Coordinates of N, CA and C in Angstrom, one line a residue:
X16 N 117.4 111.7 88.9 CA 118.5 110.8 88.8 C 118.2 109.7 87.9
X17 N 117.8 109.6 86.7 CA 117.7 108.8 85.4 C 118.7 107.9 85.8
X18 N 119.9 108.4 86.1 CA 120.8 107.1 85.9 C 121.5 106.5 86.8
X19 N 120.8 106.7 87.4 CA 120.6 105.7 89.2 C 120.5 104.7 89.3
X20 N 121.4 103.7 89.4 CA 120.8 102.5 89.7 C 121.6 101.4 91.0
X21 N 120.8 100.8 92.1 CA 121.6 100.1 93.3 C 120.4 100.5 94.3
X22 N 121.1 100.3 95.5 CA 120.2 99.8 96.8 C 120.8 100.6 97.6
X23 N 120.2 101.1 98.4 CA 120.9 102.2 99.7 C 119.4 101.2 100.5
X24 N 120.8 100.9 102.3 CA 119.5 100.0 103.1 C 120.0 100.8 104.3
X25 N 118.8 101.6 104.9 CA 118.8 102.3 106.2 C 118.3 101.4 107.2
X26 N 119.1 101.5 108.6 CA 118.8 101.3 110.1 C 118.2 102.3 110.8
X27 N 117.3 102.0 111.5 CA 116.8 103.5 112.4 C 115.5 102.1 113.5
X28 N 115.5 103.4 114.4 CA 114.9 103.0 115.5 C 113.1 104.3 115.4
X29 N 112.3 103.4 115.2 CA 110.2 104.4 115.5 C 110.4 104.4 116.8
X30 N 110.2 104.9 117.2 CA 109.5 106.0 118.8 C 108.1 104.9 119.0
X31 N 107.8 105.3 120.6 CA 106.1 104.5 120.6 C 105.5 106.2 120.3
X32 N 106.2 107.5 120.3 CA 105.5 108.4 119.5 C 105.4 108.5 118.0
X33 N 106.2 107.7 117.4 CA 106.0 107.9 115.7 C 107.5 108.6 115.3
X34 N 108.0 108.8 116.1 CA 109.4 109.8 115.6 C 110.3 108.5 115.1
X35 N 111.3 109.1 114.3 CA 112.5 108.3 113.5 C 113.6 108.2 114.2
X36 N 114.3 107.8 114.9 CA 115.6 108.1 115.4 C 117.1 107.4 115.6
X37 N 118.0 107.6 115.4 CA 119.2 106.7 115.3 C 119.4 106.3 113.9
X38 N 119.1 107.2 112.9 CA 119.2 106.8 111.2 C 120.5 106.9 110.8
X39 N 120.9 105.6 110.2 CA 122.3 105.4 109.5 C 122.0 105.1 108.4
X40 N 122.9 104.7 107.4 CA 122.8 104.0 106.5 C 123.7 102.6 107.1
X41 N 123.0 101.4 106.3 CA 123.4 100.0 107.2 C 124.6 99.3 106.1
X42 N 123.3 100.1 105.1 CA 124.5 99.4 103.8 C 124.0 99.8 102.3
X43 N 124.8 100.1 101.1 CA 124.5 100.8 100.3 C 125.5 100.3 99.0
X44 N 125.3 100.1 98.0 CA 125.9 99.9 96.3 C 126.2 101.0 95.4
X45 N 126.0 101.8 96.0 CA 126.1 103.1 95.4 C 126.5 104.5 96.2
X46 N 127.3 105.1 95.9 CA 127.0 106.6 96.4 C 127.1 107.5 96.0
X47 N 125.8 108.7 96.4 CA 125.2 109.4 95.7 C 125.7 111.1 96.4
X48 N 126.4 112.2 96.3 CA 126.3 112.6 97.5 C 125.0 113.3 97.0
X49 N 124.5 113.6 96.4 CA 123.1 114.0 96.4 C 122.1 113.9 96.8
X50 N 121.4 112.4 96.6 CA 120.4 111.6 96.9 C 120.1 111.1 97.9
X51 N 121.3 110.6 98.8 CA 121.8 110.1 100.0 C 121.3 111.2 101.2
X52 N 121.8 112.4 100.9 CA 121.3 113.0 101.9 C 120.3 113.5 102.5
X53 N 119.3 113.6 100.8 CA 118.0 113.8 100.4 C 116.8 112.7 101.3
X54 N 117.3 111.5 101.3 CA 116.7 110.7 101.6 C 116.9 110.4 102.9
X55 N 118.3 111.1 103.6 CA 118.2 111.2 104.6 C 117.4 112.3 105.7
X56 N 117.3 113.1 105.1 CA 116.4 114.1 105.5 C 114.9 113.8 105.5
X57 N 114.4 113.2 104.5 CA 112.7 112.8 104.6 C 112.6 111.8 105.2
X58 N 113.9 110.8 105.8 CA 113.3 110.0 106.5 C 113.2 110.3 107.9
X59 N 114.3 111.5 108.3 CA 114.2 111.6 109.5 C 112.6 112.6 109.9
X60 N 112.3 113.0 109.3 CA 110.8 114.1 109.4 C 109.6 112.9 109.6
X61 N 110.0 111.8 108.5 CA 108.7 110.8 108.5 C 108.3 110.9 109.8
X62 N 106.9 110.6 109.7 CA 105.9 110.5 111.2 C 105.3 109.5 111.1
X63 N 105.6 108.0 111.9 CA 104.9 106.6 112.1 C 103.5 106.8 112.9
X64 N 102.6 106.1 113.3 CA 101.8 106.0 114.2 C 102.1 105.8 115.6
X65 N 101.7 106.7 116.1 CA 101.6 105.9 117.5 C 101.3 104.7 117.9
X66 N 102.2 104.3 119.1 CA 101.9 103.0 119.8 C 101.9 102.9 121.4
X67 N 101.6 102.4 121.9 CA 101.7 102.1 123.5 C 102.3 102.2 123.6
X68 N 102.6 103.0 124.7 CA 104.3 103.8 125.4 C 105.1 102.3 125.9
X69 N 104.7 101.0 126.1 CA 105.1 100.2 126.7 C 105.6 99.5 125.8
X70 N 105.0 99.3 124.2 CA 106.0 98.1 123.1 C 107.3 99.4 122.9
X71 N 107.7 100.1 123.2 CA 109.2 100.8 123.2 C 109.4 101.1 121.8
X72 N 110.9 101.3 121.5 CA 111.4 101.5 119.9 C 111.1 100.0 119.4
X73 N 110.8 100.3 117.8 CA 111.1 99.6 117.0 C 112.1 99.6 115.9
X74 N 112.9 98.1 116.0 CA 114.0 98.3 114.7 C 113.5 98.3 113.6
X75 N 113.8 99.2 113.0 CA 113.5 99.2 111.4 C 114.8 99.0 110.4
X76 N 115.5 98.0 109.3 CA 116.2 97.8 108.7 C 115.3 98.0 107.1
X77 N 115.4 98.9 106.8 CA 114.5 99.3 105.0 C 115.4 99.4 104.2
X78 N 115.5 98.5 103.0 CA 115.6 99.1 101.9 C 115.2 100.0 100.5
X79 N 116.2 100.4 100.3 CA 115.4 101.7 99.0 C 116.1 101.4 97.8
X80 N 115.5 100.1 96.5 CA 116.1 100.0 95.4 C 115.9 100.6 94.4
X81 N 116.6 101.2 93.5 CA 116.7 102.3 92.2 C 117.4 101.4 90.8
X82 N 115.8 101.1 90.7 CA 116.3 100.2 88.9 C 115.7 101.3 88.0
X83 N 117.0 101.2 86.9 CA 116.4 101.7 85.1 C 115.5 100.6 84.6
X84 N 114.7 101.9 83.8 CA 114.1 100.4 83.1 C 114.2 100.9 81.6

């Protein structure tokens, strides 16, 4: 995608197992139907660390920016 350029910012909830879950897009400048979905699929596979079953989910609000240079 050379000629890509903007911000896609995902919402999702880490597991205290490492899982991804509840992935949206929160907010985005661009859309791609390509790339968007691409990126939604590796995110949901990603594998965090484990944590103590007791700190629960964590919110995660990420952005992903795509500058030319």
């Amino acid at each position: 995608y050379p000629y890509l350029e903007g911000e896609i910012v995902f919402k999702f909830k880490i597991t205290a197992e490492g899982d991804v879950r509840d992935l949206e897009i929160a907010s985005t400048n661009f859309d791609s139907e390509l790339l968007n979905p691409c990126l939604i699929q590796e995110l949901c596979v990603t594998e965090f660390p484990k944590v103590q079953a007791s700190c629960g989910n964590t919110k995660v609000k990420y952005p992903f920016v795509f500058r030319l240079k």
